PDB file of C-alpha atoms and ligand atoms in Angstrom:
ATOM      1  CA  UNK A 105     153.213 106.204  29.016  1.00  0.00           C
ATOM      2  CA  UNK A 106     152.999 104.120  32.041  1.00  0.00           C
ATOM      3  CA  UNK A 107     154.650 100.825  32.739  1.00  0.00           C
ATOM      4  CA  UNK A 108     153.605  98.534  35.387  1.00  0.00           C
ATOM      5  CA  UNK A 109     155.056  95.479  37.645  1.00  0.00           C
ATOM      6  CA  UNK A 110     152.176  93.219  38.876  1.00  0.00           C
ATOM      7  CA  UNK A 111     153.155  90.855  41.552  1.00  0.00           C
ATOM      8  CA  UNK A 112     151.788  88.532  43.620  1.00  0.00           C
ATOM      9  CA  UNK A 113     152.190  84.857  44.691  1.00  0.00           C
ATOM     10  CA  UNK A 114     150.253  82.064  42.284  1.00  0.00           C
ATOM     11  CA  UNK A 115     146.577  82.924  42.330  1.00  0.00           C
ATOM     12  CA  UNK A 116     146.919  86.231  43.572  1.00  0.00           C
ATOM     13  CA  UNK A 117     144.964  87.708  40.069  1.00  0.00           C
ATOM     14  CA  UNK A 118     148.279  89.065  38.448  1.00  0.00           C
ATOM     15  CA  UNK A 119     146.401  87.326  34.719  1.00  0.00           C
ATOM     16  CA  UNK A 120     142.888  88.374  35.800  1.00  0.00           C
ATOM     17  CA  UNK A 121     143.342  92.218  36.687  1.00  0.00           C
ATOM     18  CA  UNK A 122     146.282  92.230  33.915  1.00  0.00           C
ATOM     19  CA  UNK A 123     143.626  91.788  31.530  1.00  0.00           C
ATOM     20  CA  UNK A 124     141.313  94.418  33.212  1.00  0.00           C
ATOM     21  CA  UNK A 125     144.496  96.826  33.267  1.00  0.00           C
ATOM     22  CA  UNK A 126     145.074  96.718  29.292  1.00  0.00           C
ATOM     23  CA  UNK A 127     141.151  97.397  28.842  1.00  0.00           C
ATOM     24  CA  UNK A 128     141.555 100.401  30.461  1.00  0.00           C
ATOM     25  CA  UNK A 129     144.936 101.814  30.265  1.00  0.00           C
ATOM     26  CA  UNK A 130     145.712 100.371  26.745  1.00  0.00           C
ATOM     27  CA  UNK A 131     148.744  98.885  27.285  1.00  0.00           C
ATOM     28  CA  UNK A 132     150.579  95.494  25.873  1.00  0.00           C
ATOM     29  CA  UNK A 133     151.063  92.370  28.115  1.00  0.00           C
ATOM     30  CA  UNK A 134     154.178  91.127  28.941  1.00  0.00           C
ATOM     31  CA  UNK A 135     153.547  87.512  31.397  1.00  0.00           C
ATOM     32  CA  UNK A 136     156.751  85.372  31.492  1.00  0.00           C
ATOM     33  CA  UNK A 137     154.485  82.464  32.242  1.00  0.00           C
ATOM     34  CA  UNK A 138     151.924  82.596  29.106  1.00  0.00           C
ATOM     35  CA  UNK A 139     155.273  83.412  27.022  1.00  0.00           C
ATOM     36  CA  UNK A 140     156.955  79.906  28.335  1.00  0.00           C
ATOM     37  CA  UNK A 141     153.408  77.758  28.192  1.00  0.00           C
ATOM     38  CA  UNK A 142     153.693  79.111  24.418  1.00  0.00           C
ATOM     39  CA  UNK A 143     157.349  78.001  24.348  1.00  0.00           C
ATOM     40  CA  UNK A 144     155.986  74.627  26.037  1.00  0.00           C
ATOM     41  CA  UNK A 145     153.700  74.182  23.907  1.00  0.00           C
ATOM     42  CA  UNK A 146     155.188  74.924  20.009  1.00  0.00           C
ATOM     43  CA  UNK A 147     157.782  72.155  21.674  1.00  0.00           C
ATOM     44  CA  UNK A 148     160.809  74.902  21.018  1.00  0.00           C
ATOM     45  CA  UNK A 149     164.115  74.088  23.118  1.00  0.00           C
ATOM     46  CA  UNK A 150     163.525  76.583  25.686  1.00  0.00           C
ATOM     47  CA  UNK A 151     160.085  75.280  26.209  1.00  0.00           C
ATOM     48  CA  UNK A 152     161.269  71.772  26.796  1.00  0.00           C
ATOM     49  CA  UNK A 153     163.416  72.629  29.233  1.00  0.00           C
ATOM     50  CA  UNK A 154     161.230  75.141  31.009  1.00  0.00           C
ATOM     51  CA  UNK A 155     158.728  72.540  31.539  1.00  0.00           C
ATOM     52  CA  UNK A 156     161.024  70.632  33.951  1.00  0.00           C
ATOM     53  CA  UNK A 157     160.639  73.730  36.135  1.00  0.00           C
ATOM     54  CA  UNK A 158     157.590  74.340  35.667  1.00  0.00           C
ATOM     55  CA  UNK A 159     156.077  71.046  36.477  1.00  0.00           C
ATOM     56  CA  UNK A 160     157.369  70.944  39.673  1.00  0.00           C
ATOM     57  CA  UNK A 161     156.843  74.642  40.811  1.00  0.00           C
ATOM     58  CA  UNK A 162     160.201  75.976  40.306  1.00  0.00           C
ATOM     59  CA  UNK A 163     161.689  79.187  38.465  1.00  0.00           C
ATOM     60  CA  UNK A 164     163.076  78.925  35.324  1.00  0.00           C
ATOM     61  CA  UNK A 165     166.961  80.053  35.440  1.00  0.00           C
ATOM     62  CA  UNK A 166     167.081  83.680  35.469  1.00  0.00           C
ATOM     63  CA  UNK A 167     169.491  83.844  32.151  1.00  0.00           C
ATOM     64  CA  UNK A 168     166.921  81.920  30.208  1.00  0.00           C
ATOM     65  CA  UNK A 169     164.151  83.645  31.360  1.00  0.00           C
ATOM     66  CA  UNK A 170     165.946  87.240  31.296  1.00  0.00           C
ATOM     67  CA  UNK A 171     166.815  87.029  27.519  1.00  0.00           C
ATOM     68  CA  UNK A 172     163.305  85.714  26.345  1.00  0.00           C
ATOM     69  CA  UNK A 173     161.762  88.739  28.531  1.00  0.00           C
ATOM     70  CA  UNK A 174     164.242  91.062  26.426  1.00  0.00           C
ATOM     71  CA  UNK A 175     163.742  89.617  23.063  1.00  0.00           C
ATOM     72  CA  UNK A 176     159.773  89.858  23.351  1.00  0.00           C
ATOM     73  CA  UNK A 177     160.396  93.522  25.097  1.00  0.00           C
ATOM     74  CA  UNK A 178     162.481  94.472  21.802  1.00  0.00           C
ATOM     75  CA  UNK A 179     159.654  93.133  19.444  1.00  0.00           C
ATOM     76  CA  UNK A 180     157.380  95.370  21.086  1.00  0.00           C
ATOM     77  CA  UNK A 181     156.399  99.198  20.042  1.00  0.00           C
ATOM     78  CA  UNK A 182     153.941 100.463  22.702  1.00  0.00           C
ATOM     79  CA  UNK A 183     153.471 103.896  23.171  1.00  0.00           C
ATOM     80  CA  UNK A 184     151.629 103.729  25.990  1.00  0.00           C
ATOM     81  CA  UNK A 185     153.399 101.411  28.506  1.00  0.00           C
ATOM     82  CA  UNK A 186     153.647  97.612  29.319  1.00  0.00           C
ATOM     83  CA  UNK A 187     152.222  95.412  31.805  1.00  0.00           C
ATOM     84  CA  UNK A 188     154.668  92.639  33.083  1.00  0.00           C
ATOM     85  CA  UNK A 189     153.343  90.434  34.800  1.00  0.00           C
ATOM     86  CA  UNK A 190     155.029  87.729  36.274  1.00  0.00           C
ATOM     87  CA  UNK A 191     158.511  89.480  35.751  1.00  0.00           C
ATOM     88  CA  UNK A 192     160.643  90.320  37.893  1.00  0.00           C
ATOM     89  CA  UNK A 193     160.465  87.336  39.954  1.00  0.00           C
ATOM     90  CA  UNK A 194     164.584  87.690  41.657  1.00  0.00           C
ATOM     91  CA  UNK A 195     166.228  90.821  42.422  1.00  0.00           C
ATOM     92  CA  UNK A 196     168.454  89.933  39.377  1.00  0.00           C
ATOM     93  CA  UNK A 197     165.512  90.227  36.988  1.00  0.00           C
ATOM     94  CA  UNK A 198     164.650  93.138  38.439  1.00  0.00           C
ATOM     95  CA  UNK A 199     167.723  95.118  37.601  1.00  0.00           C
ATOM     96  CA  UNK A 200     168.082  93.459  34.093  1.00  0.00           C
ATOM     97  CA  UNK A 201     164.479  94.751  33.275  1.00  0.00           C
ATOM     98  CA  UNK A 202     165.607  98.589  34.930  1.00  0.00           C
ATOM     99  CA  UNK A 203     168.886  97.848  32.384  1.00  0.00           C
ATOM    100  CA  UNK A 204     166.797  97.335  29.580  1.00  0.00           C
ATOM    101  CA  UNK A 205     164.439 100.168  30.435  1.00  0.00           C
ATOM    102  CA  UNK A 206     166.898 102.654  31.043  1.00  0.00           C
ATOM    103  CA  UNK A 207     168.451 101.910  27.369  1.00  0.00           C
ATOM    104  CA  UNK A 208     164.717 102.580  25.471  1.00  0.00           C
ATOM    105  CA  UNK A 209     164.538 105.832  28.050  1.00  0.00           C
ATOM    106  CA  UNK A 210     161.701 104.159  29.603  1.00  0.00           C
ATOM    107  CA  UNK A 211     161.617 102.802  33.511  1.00  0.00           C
ATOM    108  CA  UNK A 212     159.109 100.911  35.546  1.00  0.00           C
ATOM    109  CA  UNK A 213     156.616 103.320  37.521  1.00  0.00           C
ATOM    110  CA  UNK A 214     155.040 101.586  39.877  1.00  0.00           C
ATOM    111  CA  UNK A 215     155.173  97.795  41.060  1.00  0.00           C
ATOM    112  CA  UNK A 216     151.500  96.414  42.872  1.00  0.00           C
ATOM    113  CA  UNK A 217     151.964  93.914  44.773  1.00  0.00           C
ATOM    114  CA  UNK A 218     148.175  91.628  45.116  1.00  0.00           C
ATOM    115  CA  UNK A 219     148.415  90.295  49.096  1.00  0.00           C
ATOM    116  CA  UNK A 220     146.103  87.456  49.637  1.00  0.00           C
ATOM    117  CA  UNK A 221     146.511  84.930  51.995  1.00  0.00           C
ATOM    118  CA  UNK A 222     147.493  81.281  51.392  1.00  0.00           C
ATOM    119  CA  UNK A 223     144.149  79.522  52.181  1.00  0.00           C
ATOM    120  CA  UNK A 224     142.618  82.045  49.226  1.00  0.00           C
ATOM    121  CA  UNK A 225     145.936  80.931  46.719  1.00  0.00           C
ATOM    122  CA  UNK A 226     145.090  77.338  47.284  1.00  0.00           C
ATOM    123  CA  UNK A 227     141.150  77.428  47.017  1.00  0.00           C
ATOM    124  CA  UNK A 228     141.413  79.484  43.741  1.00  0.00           C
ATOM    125  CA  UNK A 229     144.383  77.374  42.288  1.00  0.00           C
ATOM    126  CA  UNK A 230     142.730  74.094  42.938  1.00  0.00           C
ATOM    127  CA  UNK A 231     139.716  75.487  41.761  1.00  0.00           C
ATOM    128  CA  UNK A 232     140.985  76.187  38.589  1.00  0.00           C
ATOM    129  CA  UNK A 233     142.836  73.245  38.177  1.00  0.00           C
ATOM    130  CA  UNK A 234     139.272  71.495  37.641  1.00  0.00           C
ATOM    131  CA  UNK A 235     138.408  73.940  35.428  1.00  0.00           C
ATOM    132  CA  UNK A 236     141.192  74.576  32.979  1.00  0.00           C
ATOM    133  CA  UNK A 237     143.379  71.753  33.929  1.00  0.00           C
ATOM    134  CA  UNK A 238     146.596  73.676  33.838  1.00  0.00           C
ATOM    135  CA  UNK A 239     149.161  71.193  35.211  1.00  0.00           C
ATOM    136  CA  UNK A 240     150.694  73.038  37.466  1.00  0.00           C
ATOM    137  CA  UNK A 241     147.273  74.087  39.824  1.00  0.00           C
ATOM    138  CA  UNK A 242     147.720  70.605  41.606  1.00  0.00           C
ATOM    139  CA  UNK A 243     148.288  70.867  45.531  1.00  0.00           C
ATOM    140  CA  UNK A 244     152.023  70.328  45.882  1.00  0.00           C
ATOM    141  CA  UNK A 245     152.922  71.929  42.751  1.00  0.00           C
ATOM    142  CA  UNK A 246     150.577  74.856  44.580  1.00  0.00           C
ATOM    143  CA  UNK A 247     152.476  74.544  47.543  1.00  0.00           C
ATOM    144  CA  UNK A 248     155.669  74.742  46.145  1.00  0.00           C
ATOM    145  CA  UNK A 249     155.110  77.789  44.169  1.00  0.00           C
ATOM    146  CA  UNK A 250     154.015  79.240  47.061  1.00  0.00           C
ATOM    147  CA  UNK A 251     157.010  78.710  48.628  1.00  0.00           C
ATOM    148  CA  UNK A 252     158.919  79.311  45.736  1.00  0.00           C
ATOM    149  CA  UNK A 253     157.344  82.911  46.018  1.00  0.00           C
ATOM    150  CA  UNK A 254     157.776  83.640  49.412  1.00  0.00           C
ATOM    151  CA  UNK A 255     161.315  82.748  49.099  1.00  0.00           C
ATOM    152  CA  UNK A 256     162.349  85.356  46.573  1.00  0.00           C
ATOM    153  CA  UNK A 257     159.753  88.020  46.717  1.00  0.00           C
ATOM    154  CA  UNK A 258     160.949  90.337  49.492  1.00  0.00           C
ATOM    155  CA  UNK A 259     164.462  91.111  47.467  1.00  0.00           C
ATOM    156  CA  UNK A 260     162.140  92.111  44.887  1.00  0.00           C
ATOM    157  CA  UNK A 261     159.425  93.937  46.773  1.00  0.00           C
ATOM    158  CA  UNK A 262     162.739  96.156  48.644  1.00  0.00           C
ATOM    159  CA  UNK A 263     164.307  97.075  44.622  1.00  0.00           C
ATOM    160  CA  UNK A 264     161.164  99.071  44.050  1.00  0.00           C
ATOM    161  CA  UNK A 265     160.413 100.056  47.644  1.00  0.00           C
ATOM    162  CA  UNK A 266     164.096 101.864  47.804  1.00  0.00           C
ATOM    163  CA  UNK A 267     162.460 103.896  44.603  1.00  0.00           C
ATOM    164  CA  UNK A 268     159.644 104.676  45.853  1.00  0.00           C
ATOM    165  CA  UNK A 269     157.485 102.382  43.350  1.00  0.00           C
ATOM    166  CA  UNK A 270     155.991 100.029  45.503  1.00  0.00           C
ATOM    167  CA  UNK A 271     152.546  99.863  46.600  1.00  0.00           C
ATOM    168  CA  UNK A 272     150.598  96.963  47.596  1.00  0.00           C
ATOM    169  CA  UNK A 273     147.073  96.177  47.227  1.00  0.00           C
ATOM    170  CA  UNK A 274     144.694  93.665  49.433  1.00  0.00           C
ATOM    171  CA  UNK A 275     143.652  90.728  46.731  1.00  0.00           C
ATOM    172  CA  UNK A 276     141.024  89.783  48.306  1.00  0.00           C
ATOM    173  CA  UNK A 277     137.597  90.424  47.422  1.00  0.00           C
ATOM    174  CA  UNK A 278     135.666  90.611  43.961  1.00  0.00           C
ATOM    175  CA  UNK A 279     137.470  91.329  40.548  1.00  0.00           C
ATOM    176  CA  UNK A 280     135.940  94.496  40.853  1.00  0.00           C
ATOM    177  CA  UNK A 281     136.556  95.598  43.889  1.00  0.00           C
ATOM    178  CA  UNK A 282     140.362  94.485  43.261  1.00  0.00           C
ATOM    179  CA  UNK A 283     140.959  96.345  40.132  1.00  0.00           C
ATOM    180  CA  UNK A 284     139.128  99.700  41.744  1.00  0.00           C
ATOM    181  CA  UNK A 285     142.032  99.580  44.405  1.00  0.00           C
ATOM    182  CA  UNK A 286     144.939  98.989  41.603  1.00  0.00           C
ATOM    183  CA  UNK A 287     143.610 101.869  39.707  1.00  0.00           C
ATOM    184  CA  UNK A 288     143.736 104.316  42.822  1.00  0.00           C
ATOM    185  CA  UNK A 289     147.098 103.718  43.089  1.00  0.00           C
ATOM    186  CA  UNK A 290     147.982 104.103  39.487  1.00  0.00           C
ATOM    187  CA  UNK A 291     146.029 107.068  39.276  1.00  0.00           C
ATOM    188  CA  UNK A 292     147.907 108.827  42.050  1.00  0.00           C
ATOM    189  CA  UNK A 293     151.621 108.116  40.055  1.00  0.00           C
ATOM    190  CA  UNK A 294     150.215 109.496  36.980  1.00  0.00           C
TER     191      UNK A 294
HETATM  192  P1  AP5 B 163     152.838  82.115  36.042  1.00  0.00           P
HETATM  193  O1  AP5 B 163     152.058  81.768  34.851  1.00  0.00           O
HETATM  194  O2  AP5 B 163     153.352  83.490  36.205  1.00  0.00           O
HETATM  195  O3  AP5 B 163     151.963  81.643  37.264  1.00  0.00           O
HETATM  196  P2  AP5 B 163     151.830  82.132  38.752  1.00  0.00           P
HETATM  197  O4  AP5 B 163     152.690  83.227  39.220  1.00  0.00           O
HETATM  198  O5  AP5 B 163     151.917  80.870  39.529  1.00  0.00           O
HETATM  199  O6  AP5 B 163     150.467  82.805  38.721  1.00  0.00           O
HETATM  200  P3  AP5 B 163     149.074  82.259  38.250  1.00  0.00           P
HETATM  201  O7  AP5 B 163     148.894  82.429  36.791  1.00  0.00           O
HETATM  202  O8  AP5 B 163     148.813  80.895  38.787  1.00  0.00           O
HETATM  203  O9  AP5 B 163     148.165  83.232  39.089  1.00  0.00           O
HETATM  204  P4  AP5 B 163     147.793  84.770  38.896  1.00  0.00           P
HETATM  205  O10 AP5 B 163     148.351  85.568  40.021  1.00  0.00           O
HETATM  206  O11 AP5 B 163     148.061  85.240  37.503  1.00  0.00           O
HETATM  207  O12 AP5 B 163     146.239  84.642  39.156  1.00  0.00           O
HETATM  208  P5  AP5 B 163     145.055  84.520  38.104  1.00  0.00           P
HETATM  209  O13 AP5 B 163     144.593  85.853  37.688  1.00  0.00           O
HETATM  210  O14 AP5 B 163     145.447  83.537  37.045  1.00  0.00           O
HETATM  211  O15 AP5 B 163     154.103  81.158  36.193  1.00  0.00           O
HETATM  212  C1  AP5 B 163     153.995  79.750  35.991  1.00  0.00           C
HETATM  213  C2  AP5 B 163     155.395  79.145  36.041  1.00  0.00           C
HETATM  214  O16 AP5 B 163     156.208  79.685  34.962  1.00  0.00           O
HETATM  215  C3  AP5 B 163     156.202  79.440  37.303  1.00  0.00           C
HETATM  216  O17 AP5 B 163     155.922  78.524  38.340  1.00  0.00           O
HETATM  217  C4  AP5 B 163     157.639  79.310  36.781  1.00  0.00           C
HETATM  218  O18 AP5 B 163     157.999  77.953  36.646  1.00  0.00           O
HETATM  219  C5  AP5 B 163     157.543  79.889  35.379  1.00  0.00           C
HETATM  220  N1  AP5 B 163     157.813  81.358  35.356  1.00  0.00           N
HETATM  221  C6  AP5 B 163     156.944  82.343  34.996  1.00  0.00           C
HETATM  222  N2  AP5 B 163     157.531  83.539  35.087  1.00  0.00           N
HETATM  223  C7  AP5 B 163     158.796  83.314  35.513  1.00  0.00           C
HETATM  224  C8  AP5 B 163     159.884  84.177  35.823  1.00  0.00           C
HETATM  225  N3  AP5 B 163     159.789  85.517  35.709  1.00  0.00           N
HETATM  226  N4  AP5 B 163     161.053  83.613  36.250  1.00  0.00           N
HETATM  227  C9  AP5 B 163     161.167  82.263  36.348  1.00  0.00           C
HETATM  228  N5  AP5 B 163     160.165  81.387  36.085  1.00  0.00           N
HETATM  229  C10 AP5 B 163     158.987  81.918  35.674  1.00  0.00           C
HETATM  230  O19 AP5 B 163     143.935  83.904  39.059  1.00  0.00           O
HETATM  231  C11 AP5 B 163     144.021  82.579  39.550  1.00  0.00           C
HETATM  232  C12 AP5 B 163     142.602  82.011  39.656  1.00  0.00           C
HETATM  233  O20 AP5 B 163     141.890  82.750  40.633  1.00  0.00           O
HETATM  234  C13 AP5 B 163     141.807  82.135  38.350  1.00  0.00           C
HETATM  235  O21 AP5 B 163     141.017  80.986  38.177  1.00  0.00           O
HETATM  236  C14 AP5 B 163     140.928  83.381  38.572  1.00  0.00           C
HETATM  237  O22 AP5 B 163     139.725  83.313  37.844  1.00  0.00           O
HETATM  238  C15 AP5 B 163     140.702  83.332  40.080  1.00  0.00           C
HETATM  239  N6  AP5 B 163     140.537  84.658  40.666  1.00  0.00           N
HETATM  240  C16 AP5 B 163     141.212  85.807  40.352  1.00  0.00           C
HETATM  241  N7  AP5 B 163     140.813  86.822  41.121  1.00  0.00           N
HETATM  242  C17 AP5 B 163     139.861  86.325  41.954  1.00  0.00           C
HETATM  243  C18 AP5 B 163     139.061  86.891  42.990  1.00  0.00           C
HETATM  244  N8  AP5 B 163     139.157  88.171  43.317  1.00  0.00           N
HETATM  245  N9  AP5 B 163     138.221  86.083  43.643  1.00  0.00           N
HETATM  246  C19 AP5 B 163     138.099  84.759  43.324  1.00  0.00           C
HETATM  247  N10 AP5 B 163     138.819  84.151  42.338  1.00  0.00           N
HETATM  248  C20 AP5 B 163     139.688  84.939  41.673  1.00  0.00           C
END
């Protein structure tokens, strides 16, 4: 079993090499943000008020976003790890995830950071904005999330460094090469 942290500002390819990671490694997806664009979208109460957030670029409160992460972590039966992706985003839902870990015997092994620089973020975001349309990839909302990141990551990025379980990982390039470099550094913790 392995379980992974990907993180990364907005546009950094958390989504895209997530999906390359569960090819390969077989392991289930956990992304906070395509589990509150469901909420958003069956129109449940947390999804109505995560969109307020989420419009505008902000986090959704820790508590609410904390006990939906837990309830979709105690649905799931993977024997062979999880992907989150997306999650942790503070230092406090950093050490709620090690709390739930720790109860199911399990613990995060490594946490990847993607580093790519903010000129990169932007051109893919807008970029897929035309494509896709998701609301959010429009340039303030961009900018803010960029922010938004920048503001909380390093508390995050020092929880797993203190363990030993950090590594990070230049995002720049093609998917390819990308995914080549996350799987060197996976392969050496296994
Ligand atoms: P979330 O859905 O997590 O969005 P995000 O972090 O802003 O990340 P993105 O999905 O935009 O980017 P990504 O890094 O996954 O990149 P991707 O692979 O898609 O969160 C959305 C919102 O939900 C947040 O703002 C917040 O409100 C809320 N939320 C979610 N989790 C939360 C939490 N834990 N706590 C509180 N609130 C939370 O790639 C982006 C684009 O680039 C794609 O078009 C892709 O094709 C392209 N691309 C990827 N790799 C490359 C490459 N190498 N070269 C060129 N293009 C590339």
């Amino acid at each position: 079993m392995i379980n992974l942290v990907l993180f990364g500002p907005p546009g950094s390819g958390k989504g895209t090499q997530s999906e390359k990671l569960i090819q390969k490694y077989s392991l289930a997806h956990l992304s906070t943000g395509d589990i509150l664009r469901n909420e958003l979208k069956q129109q449940t109460p947390l999804g109505k008020k995560a969109k307020a957030y989420m419009d505008k670029g902000e986090l959704v409160p820790d508590e609410e976003v904390i006990a939906m992460l837990l309830q979709t972590l105690d649905r799931q039966n993977h024997a062979n790890g999880f992907i989150f992706d997306g999650f942790p985003r503070t230092r406090e839902q950093a050490r709620a995830l090690r709390h739930a870990l720790t109860d199911k015997d399990m613990r995060i092994d490594l946490m990847i950071t993607l580093d790519v620089p903010k000129k990169e973020l932007i051109k893919r975001l807008l970029k897929r904005g035309q494509l896709s349309g998701r609301s959010d990839d429009e340039l303030s909302v961009i900018e803010n999330r960029i922010n938004v990141y920048n503001e909380q990551a390093q508390p995050v990025i020092d929880f797993y460094d203190k363990m030993h379980k950090y590594a990070s990982i230049e995002g720049t390039g093609t998917i390819d090469e990308i995914f080549a470099r996350i799987c060197a550094v996976i392969e050496a913790v296994k």
